[in-house]
Tab-separated table of C-alpha atoms in Angstrom:
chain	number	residue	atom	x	y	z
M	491	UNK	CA	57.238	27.680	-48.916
M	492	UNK	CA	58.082	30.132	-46.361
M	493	UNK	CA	55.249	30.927	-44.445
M	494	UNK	CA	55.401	32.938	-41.083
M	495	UNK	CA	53.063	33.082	-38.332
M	496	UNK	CA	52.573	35.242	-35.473
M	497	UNK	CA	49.220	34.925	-33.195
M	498	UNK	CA	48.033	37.615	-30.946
M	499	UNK	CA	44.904	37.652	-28.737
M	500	UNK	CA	43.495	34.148	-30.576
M	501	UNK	CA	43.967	35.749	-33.997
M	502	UNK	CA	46.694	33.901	-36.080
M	503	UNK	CA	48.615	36.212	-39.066
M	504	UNK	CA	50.157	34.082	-41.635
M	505	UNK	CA	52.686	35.702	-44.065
M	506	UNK	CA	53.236	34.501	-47.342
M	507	UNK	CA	57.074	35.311	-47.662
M	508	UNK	CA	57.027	33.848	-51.741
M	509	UNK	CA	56.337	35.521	-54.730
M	510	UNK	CA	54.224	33.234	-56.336
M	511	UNK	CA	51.365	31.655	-54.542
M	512	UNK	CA	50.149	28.621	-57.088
M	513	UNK	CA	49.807	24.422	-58.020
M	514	UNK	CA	54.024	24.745	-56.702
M	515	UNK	CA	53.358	25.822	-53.056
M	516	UNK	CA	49.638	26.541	-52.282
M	517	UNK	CA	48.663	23.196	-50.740
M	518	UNK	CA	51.474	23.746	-47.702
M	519	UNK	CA	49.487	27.324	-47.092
M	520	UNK	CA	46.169	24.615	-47.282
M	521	UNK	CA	47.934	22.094	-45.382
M	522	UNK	CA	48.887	25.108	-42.661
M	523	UNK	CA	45.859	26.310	-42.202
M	524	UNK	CA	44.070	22.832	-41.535
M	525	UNK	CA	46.306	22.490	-38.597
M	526	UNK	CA	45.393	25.776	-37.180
M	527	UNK	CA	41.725	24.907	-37.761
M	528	UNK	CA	42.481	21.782	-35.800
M	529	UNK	CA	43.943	23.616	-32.750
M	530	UNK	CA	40.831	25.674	-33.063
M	531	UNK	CA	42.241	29.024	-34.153
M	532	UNK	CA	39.810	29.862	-37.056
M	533	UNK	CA	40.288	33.849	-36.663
M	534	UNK	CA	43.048	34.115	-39.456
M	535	UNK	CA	44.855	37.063	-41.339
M	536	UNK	CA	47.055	36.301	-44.565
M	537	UNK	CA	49.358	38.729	-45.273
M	538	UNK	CA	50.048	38.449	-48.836
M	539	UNK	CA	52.313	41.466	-48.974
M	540	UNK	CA	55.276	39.132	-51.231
M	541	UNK	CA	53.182	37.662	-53.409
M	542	UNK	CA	52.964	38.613	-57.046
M	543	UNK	CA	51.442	35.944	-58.826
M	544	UNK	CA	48.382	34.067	-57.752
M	545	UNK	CA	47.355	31.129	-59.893
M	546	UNK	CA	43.248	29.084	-59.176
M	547	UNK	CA	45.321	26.861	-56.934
M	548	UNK	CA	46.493	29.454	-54.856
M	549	UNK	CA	43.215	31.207	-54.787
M	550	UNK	CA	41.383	27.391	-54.139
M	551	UNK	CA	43.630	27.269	-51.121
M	552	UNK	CA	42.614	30.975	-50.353
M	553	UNK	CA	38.854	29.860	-50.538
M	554	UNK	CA	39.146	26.529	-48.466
M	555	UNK	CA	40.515	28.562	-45.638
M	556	UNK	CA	37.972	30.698	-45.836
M	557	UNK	CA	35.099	28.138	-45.918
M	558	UNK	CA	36.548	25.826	-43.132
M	559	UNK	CA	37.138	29.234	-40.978
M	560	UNK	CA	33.180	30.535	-41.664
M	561	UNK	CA	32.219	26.422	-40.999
M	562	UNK	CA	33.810	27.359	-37.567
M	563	UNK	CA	32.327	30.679	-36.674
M	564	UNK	CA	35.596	31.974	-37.643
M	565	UNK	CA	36.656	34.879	-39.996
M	566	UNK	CA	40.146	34.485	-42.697
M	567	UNK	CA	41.067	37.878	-43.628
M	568	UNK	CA	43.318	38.944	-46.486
M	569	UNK	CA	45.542	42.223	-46.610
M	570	UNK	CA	48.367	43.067	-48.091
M	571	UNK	CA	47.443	42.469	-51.867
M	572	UNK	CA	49.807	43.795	-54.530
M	573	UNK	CA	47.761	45.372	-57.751
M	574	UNK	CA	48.169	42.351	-59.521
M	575	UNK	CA	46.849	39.993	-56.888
M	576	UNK	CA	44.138	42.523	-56.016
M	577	UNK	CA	43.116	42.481	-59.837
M	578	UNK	CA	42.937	38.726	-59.677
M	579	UNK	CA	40.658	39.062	-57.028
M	580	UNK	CA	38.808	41.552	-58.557
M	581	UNK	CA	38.755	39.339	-61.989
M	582	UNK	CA	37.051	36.238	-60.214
M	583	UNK	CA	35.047	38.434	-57.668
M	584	UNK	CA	36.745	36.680	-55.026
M	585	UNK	CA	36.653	40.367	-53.420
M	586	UNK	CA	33.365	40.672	-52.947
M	587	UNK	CA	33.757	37.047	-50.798
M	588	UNK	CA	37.205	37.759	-49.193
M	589	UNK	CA	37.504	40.818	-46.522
M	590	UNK	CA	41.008	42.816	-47.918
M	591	UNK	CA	42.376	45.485	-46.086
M	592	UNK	CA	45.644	47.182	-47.194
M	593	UNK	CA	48.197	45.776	-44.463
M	594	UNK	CA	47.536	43.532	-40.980
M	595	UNK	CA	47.045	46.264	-38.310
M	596	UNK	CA	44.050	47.470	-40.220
M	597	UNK	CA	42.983	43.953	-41.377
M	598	UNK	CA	43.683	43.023	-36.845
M	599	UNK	CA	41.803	46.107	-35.253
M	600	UNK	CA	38.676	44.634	-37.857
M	601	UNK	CA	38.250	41.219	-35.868
C-alpha cells in the first residue's frame, strides 16, 4: 500500500495513494497509524483523495484510528472523499462520527 505522510506543527497527514482501501491493504493503514499513536502523534488527517472503493475493513481501520486517537485526546480527520466513499460513509453513518472536510488545508486550519 502506498501511503504518504507529511507532518506539520504535530499534525500528521496520511495519503492513501490506492484506489481501493479494503481486507487487501487496510491493516498496513491500521498498522501505520498504531506507530504514530506510539510516537504520540494522535492529531491525524487522512487524505483519501485516490480512493474509490472502501470495503468494512477499510472503514474498521478508519474507526480504530479514530478511537485510539479520541483514547489519546487526539482528533483523526478525514477529507478528501470521492462520492462513492462519501456515500459509504453516509450509508453506515460513519459521517456523523468522522469529521470530513473536502481536501487537507481545510481539514489542517480545523485542528
Amino acid at each position: 500500500m502506498e501511503l504518504i505522510l507529511d507532518e506539520k506543527n504535530g499534525i500528521v497527514t496520511i495519503t492513501v495513494e490506492e484506489e481501493r482501501l479494503d481486507a487487501h491493504n487496510s491493516g498496513e493503514l491500521k498498522t501505520r497509524m498504531t506507530s504514530l499513536f506510539e510516537d504520540e502523534k494522535s492529531n491525524i488527517i487522512v487524505n483519501l483523495k485516490a480512493v474509490r472503493f472502501v470495503d468494512s475493513s477499510g472503514l474498521g481501520a478508519l474507526v480504530s484510528g479514530f478511537k485510539n486517537a479520541s483514547a489519546r485526546n487526539g482528533s483523526l480527520k478525514l477529507c478528501g472523499l470521492q462520492p462513492q466513499v462519501k456515500s459509504m460513509f453516509e450509508l453506515t453513518r460513519l459521517h456523523r462520527v468522522f469529521e470530513i472536510f473536502t481536501d487537507s488545508e481545510e481539514a489542517f486550519s480545523s485542528f
